Short mmCIF file of C-alpha atoms in Angstrom, two decimals:
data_model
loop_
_atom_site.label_atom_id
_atom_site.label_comp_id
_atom_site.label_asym_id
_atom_site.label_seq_id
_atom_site.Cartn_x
_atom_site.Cartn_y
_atom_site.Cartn_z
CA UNK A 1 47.11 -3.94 26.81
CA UNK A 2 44.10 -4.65 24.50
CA UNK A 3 45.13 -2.04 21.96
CA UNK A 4 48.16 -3.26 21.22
CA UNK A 5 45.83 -5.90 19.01
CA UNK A 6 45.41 -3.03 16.57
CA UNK A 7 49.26 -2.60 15.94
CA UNK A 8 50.61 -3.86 13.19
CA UNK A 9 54.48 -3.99 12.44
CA UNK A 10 54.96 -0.58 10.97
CA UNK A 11 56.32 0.77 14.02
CA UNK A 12 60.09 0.94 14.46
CA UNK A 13 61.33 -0.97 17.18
CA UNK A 14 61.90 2.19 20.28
CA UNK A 15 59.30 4.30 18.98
CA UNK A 16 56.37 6.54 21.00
CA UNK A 17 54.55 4.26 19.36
CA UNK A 18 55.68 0.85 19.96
CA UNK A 19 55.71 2.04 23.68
CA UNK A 20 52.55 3.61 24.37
CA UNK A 21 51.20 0.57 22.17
CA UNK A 22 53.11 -2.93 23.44
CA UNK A 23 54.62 -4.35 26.29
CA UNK A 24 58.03 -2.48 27.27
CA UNK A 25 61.24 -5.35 26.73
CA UNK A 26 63.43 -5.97 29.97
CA UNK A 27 65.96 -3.88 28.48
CA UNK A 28 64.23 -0.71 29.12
CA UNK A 29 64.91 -1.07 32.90
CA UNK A 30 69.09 -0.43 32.26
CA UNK A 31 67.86 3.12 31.77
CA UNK A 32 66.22 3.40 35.06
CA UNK A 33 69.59 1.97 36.89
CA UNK A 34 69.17 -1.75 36.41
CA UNK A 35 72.42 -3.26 35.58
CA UNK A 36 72.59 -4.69 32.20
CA UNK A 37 73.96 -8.17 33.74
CA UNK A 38 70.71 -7.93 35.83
CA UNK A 39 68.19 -7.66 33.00
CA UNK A 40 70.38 -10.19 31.48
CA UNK A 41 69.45 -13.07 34.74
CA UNK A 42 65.64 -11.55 34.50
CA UNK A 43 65.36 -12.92 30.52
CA UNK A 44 67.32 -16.22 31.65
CA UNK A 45 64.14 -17.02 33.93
CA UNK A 46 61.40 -16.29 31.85
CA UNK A 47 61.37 -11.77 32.66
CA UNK A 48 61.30 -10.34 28.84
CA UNK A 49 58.92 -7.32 29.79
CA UNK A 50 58.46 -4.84 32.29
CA UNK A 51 54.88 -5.93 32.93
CA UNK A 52 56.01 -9.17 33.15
CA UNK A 53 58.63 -8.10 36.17
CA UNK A 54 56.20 -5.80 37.66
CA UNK A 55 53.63 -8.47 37.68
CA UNK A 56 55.60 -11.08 39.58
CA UNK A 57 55.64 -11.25 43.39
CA UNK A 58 59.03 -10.62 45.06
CA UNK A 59 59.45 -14.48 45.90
CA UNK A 60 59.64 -15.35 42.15
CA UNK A 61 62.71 -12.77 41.62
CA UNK A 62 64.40 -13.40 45.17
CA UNK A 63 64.58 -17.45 43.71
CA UNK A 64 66.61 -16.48 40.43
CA UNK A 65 70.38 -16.85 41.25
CA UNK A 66 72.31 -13.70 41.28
CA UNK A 67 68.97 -11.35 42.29
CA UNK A 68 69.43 -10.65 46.10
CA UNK A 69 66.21 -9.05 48.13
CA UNK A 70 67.90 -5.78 48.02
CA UNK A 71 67.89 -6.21 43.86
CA UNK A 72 64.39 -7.91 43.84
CA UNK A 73 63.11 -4.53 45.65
CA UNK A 74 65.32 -1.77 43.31
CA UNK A 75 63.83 -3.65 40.34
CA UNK A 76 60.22 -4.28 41.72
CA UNK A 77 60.30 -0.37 42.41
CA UNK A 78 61.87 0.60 39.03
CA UNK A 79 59.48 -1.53 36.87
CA UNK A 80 56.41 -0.37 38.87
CA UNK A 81 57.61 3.31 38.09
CA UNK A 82 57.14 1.98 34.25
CA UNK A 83 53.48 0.09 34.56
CA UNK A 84 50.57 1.70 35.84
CA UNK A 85 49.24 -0.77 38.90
CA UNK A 86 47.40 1.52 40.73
CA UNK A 87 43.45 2.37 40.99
CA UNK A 88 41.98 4.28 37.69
CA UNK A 89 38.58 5.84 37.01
CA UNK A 90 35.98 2.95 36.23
CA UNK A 91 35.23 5.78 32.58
CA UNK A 92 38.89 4.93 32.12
CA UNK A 93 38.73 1.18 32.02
CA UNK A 94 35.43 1.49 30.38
CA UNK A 95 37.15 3.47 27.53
CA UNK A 96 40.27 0.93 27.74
CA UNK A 97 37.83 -1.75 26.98
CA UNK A 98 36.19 -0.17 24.00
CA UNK A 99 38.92 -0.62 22.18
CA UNK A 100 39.20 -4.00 22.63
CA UNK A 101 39.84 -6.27 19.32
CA UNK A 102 37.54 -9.12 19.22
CA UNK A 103 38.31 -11.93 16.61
CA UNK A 104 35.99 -13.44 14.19
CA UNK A 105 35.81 -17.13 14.60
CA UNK A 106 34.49 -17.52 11.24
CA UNK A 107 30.48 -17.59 11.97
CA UNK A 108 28.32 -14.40 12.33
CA UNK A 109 25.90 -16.32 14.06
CA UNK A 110 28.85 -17.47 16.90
CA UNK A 111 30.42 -13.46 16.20
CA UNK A 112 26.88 -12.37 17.60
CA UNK A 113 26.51 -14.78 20.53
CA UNK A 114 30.24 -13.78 21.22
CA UNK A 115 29.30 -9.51 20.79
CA UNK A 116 32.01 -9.50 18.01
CA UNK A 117 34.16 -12.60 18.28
CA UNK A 118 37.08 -13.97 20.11
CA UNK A 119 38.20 -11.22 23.27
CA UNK A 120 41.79 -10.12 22.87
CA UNK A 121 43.22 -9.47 26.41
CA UNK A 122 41.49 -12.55 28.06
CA UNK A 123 40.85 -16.44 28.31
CA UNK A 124 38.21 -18.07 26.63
CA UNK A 125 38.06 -21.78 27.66
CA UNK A 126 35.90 -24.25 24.76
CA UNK A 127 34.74 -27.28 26.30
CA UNK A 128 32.97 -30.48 24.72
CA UNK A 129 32.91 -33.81 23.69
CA UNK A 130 35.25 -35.43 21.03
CA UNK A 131 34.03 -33.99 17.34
CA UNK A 132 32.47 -31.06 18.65
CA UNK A 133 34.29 -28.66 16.46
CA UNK A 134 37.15 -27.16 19.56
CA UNK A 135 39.95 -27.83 16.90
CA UNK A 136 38.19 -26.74 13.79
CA UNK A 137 37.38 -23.33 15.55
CA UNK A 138 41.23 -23.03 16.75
CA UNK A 139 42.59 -23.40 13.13
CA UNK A 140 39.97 -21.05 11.53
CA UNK A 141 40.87 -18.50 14.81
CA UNK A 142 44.35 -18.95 13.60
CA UNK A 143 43.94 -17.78 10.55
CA UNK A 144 41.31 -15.15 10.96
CA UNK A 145 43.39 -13.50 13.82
CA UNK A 146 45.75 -12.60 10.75
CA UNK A 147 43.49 -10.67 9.09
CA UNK A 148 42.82 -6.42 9.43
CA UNK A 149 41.34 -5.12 12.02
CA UNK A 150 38.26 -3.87 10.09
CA UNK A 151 37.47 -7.07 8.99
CA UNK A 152 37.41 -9.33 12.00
CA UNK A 153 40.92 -9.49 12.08
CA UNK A 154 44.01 -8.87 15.23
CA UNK A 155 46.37 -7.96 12.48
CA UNK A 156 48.75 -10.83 14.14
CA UNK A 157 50.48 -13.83 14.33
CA UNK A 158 49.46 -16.98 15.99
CA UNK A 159 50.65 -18.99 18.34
CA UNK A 160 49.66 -22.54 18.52
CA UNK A 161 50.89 -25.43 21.26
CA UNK A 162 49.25 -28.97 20.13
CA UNK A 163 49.14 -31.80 22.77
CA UNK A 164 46.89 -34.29 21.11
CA UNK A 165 48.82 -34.22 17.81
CA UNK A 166 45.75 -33.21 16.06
CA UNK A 167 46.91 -29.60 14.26
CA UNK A 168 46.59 -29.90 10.11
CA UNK A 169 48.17 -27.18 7.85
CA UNK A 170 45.69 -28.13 4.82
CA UNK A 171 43.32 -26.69 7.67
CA UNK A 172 44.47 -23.30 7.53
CA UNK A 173 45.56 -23.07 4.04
CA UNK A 174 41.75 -23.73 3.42
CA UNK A 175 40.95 -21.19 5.60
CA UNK A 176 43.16 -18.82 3.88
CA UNK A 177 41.55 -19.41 0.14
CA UNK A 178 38.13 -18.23 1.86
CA UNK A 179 39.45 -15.18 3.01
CA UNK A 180 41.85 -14.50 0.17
CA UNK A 181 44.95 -14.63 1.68
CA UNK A 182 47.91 -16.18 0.61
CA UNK A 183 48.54 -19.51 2.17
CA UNK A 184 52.00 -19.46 2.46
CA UNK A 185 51.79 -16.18 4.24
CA UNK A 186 49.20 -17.49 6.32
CA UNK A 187 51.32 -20.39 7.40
CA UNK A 188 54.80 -18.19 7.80
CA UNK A 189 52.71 -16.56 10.26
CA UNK A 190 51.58 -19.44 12.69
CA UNK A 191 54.47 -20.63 14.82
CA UNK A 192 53.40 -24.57 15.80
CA UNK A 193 54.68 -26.65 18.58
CA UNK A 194 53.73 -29.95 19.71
CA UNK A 195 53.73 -30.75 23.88
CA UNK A 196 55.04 -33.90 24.88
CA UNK A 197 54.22 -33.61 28.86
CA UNK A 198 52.69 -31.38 30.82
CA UNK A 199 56.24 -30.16 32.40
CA UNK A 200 57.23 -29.35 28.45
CA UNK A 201 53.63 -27.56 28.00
CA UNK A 202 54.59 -24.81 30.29
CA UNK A 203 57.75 -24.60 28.76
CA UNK A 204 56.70 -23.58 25.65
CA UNK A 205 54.65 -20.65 27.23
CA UNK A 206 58.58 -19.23 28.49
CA UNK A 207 59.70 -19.70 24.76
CA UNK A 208 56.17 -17.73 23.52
CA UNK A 209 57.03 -14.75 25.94
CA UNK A 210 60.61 -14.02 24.47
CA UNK A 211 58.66 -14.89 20.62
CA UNK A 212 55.88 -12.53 21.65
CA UNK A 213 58.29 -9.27 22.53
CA UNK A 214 60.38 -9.60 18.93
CA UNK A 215 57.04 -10.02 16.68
CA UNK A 216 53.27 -9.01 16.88
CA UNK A 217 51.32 -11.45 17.94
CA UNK A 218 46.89 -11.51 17.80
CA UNK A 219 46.18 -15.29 19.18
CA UNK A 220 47.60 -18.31 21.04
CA UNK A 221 45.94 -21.75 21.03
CA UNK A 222 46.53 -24.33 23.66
CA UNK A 223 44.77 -27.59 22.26
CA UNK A 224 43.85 -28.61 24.51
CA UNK A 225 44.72 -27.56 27.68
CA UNK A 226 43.97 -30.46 30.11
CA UNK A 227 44.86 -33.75 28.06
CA UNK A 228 48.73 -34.16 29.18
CA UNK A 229 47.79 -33.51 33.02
CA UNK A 230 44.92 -36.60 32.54
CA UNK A 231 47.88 -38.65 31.92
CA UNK A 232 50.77 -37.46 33.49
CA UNK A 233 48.80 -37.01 37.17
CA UNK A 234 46.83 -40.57 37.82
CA UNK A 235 44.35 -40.72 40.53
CA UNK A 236 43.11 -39.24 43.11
CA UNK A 237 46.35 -39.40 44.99
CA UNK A 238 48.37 -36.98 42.37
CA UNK A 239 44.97 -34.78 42.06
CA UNK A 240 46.44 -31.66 44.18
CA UNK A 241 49.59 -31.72 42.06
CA UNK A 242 48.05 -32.06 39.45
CA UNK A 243 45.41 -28.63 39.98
CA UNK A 244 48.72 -26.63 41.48
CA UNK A 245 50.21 -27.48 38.26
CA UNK A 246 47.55 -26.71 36.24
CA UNK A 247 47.08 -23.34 38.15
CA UNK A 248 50.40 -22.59 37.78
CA UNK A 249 49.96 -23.15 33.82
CA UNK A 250 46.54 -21.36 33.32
CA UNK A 251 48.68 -18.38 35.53
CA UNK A 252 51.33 -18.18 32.93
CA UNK A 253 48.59 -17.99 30.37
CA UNK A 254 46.84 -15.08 32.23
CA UNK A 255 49.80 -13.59 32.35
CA UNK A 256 50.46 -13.75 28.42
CA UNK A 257 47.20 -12.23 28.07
CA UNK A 258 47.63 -9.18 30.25
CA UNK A 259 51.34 -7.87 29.17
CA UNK A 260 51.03 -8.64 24.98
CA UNK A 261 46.85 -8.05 24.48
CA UNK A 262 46.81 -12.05 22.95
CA UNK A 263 43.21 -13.94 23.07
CA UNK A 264 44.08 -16.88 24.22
CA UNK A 265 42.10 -19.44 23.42
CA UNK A 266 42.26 -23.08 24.98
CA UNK A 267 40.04 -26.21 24.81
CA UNK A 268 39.21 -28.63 27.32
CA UNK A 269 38.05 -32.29 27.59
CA UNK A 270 34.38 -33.45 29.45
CA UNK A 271 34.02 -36.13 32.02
CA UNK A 272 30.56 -37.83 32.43
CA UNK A 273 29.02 -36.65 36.38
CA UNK A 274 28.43 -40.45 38.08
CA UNK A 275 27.19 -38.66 41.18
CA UNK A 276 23.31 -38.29 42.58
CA UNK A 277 23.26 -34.74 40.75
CA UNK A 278 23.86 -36.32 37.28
CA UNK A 279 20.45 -38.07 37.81
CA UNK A 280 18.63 -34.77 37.26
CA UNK A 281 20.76 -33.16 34.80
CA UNK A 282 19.71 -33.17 30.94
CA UNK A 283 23.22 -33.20 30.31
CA UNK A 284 25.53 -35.10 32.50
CA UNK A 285 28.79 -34.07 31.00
CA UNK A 286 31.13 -31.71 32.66
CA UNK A 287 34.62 -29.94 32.25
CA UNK A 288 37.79 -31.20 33.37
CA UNK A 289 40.25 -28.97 35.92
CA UNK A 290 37.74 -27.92 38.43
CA UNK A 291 37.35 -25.07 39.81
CA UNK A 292 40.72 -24.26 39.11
CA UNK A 293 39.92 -24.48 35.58
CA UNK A 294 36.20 -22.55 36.41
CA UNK A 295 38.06 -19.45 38.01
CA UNK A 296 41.01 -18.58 35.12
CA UNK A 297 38.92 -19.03 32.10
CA UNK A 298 37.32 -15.61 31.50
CA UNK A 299 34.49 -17.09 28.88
CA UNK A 300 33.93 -20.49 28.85
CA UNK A 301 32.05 -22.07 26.21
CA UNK A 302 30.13 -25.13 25.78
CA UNK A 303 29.87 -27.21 22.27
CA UNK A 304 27.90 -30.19 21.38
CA UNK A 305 26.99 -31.93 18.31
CA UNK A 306 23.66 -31.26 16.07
CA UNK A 307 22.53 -32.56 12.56
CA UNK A 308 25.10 -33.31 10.28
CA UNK A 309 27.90 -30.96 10.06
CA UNK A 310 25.69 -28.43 12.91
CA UNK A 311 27.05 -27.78 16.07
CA UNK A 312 25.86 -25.78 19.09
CA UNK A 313 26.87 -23.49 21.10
CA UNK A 314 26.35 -22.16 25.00
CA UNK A 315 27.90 -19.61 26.61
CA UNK A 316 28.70 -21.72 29.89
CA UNK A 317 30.41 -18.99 31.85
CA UNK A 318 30.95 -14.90 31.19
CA UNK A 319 31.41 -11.97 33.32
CA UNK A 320 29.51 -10.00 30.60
CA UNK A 321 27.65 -12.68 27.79
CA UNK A 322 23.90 -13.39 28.71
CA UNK A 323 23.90 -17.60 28.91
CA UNK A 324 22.15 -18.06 25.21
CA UNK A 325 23.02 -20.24 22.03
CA UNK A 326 24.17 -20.40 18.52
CA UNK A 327 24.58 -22.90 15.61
CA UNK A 328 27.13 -22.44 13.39
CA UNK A 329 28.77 -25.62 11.41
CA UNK A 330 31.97 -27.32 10.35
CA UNK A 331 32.69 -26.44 6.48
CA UNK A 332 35.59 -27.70 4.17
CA UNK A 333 36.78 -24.32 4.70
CA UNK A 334 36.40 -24.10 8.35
CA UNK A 335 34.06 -22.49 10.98
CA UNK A 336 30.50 -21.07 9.03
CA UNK A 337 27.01 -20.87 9.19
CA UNK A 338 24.47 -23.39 8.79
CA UNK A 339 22.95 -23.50 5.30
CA UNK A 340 19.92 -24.88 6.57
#
C-alpha cells in the first residue's frame, strides 16, 4: 500500500484510481454477495476496508454478533478474492518498495542517516530520555508529511494521539512559516486527540481507521506509546497483561500501516538496566515494552542529548539501515541542522 502516499485528493471517490491506489471501503464487498446489513456489523467492530477484513483471522469475525462461521468463511473468501495475499516475485516487491514515500523529518543530516526520511508503510519506534527531541520531531513530521511529494512531503494529513498532554499548535504553525505553508491549513489538516488510559488509546486507533478511509492520510503519531501502560499495569504481577495489551495495540498499529500506506511513528520511554550487564555498558539506558516492543517496531531509533540545542542520533534497530549516527538540533522552528 506504500503508493497510496503519493495520492492526493484529486481522485473521485469509486474511481480506477482511488482503487488501484487506496485501501478498498467495506462497502465494496455488497457487490461480491455480502449483504449490506453484513458490511454494516463489519464497520460496527472496527472492519472499514477489505484489507482490513482479509487481514483478520476467522476468530475475530466469528466474535462479532450477527456473523455466524458460515458468514465469517463467505466473507473471508470474498475479501481475499479482492486483496492479493499470496506469494509474488521478490522483482515485484522490490519494485513495490521503490516507490515507497519517505518523509522528511526536517534535517538532511537525520534524512541521510534515515536514506530519505520517515518510511511510509511501516513503524518507526524513537526512544530516549526526557528532552531528547521525540516530540519536537513528531510535530515537525506532522507538518512536513503535508507537504508534496517532491519535496519531502506524503501529500497527507496527520494523525496525532497525545498521552502525556505534551502536543503544542504554536509548534506546528512554526513549522509551517519555514516551509511556507499556511498555518491554518496546516492545522485543519492534523486531527489531535488526547488518551486518557491505555483501554481509550486503542480506541482511538478504531476511530482513525473509519477517519483514514473518508480522507488521505501521510502520518500518525502515537506520543508516546508506552506511558499509559507504565501506569495503568503496576508491577510485575500485571506485566503479562500489560505486554498482551500492548501487543494487541502495536498490532492495530501494524495493521494501520499495511491497509492505508501511513508512517507511523511512535515514541517510547527508557528505563535505567540495574542488572550485572549494566556494569559494562557505556550506556545503561534501555527501552520500555520488551521484546514485544523490539519485534513490531520496524526502525527503532535511539536519541540522546549533545551541546546545547544538539541531539544525536542511532539507528538502534533496522532490517535495512547500517547502525551509524547523526546530529541534527532542536530550532524555534522545529527539527534542523546543527549550525555548528
Amino acid at each position: 500500500m506504500a503508493k497510496q502516499g503519493g495520492r492526493g485528493d484529486s481522485a473521485a471517490p469509486g474511481t480506477t484510481e482511488e482503487e488501484s491506489c487506496g485501501p478498498m471501503p467495506a462497502i465494496r464487498l455488497e457487490q461480491s454477495g455480502i449483504s449490506a446489513n453484513d458490511v454494516k456489523k463489519l464497520e460496527e467492530a472496527g472492519f472499514f476496508t477489505v484489507e482490513s477484513i482479509a487481514f483478520a483471522p476467522k476468530k475475530l469475525l466469528i466474535a462479532i454478533k450477527g456473523i455466524s462461521e458460515a458468514k465469517a468463511d463467505k466473507i473471508l473468501v470474498e475479501a481475499s478474492k479482492l486483496v492479493p495475499m499470496g506469494f509474488t516475485t521478490a522483482t515485484e516487491y522490490h519494485l513495490k518498495r521503490s516507490e515507497q514515500i519517505k518523509i522528511t523529518t526536517g534535517s538532511k543530516e537525520l534524512d541521510k542517516l534515515l536514506e530519505g526520511g520517515i518510511e511510509t508503510g511501516s513503524i518507526t519506534e524513537v526512544f530516549g530520555e526526557f528532552r531528547t527531541g521525540k516530540t519536537q520531531i513528531c510535530h515537525t513530521l506532522a507538518v512536513t508529511c503535508q507537504l508534496p511529494v517532491d519535496l519531502g512531503g506524503g501529500e497527507g494529513k496527520c494523525l496525532y494521539v497525545d498521552t502525556e498532554g505534551t502536543f503544542r499548535p504554536e509548534r506546528l504553525l512554526a513549522v509551517a512559516e519555514r516551509y511556507g505553508l499556511s498555518g491554518s491549513d496546516v492545522l485543519d489538516n492534523v486531527a489531535y486527540a488526547r488518551a486518557y488510559n491505555s483501554d481509550h488509546q486503542n480506541q482511538l486507533l478504531q476511530q482513525a481507521s473509519s477517519m483514514m478511509v473518508e480522507s488521505r492520510y501521510a502520518l500518525l503519531v502515537v506520543d508516546s506509546a508506552t506511558s499509559l501502560y507504565r501506569t495503568d499495569y503496576a508491577g510485575r504481577g500485571e506485566l503479562s497483561a500489560r505486554q498482551m495489551h500492548l501487543a494487541q495495540f502495536l498490532r492495530k498499529l501494524l495493521r494501520l500501516a499495511d491497509e492505508f500506506g501511513v508512517a507511523v511513528i511512535i515514541t517510547n520511554q527508557v528505563v535505567a538496566q540495574v542488572d550485572a550487564a549494566a556494569m559494562f555498558s557505556a550506556d545503561p539506558k534501555k527501552p520500555i515494552g520488551g521484546n514485544i516492543m523490539a519485534h513490531a517496531s520496524t526502525t527503532r531509533l535511539y536519541l540522546r542529548k549533545g551541546r546545547g540545542e544538539t541531539r544525536i542520533c542511532k539507528i538502534y534497530d533496522s532490517p535495512c539501515l547500517p547502525e551509524s549516527e547523526a546530529v541534527f538540533a532542536i530550532l524555534a522552528e522545529g527539527i534542523g541542522d546543527s549550525k555548528d
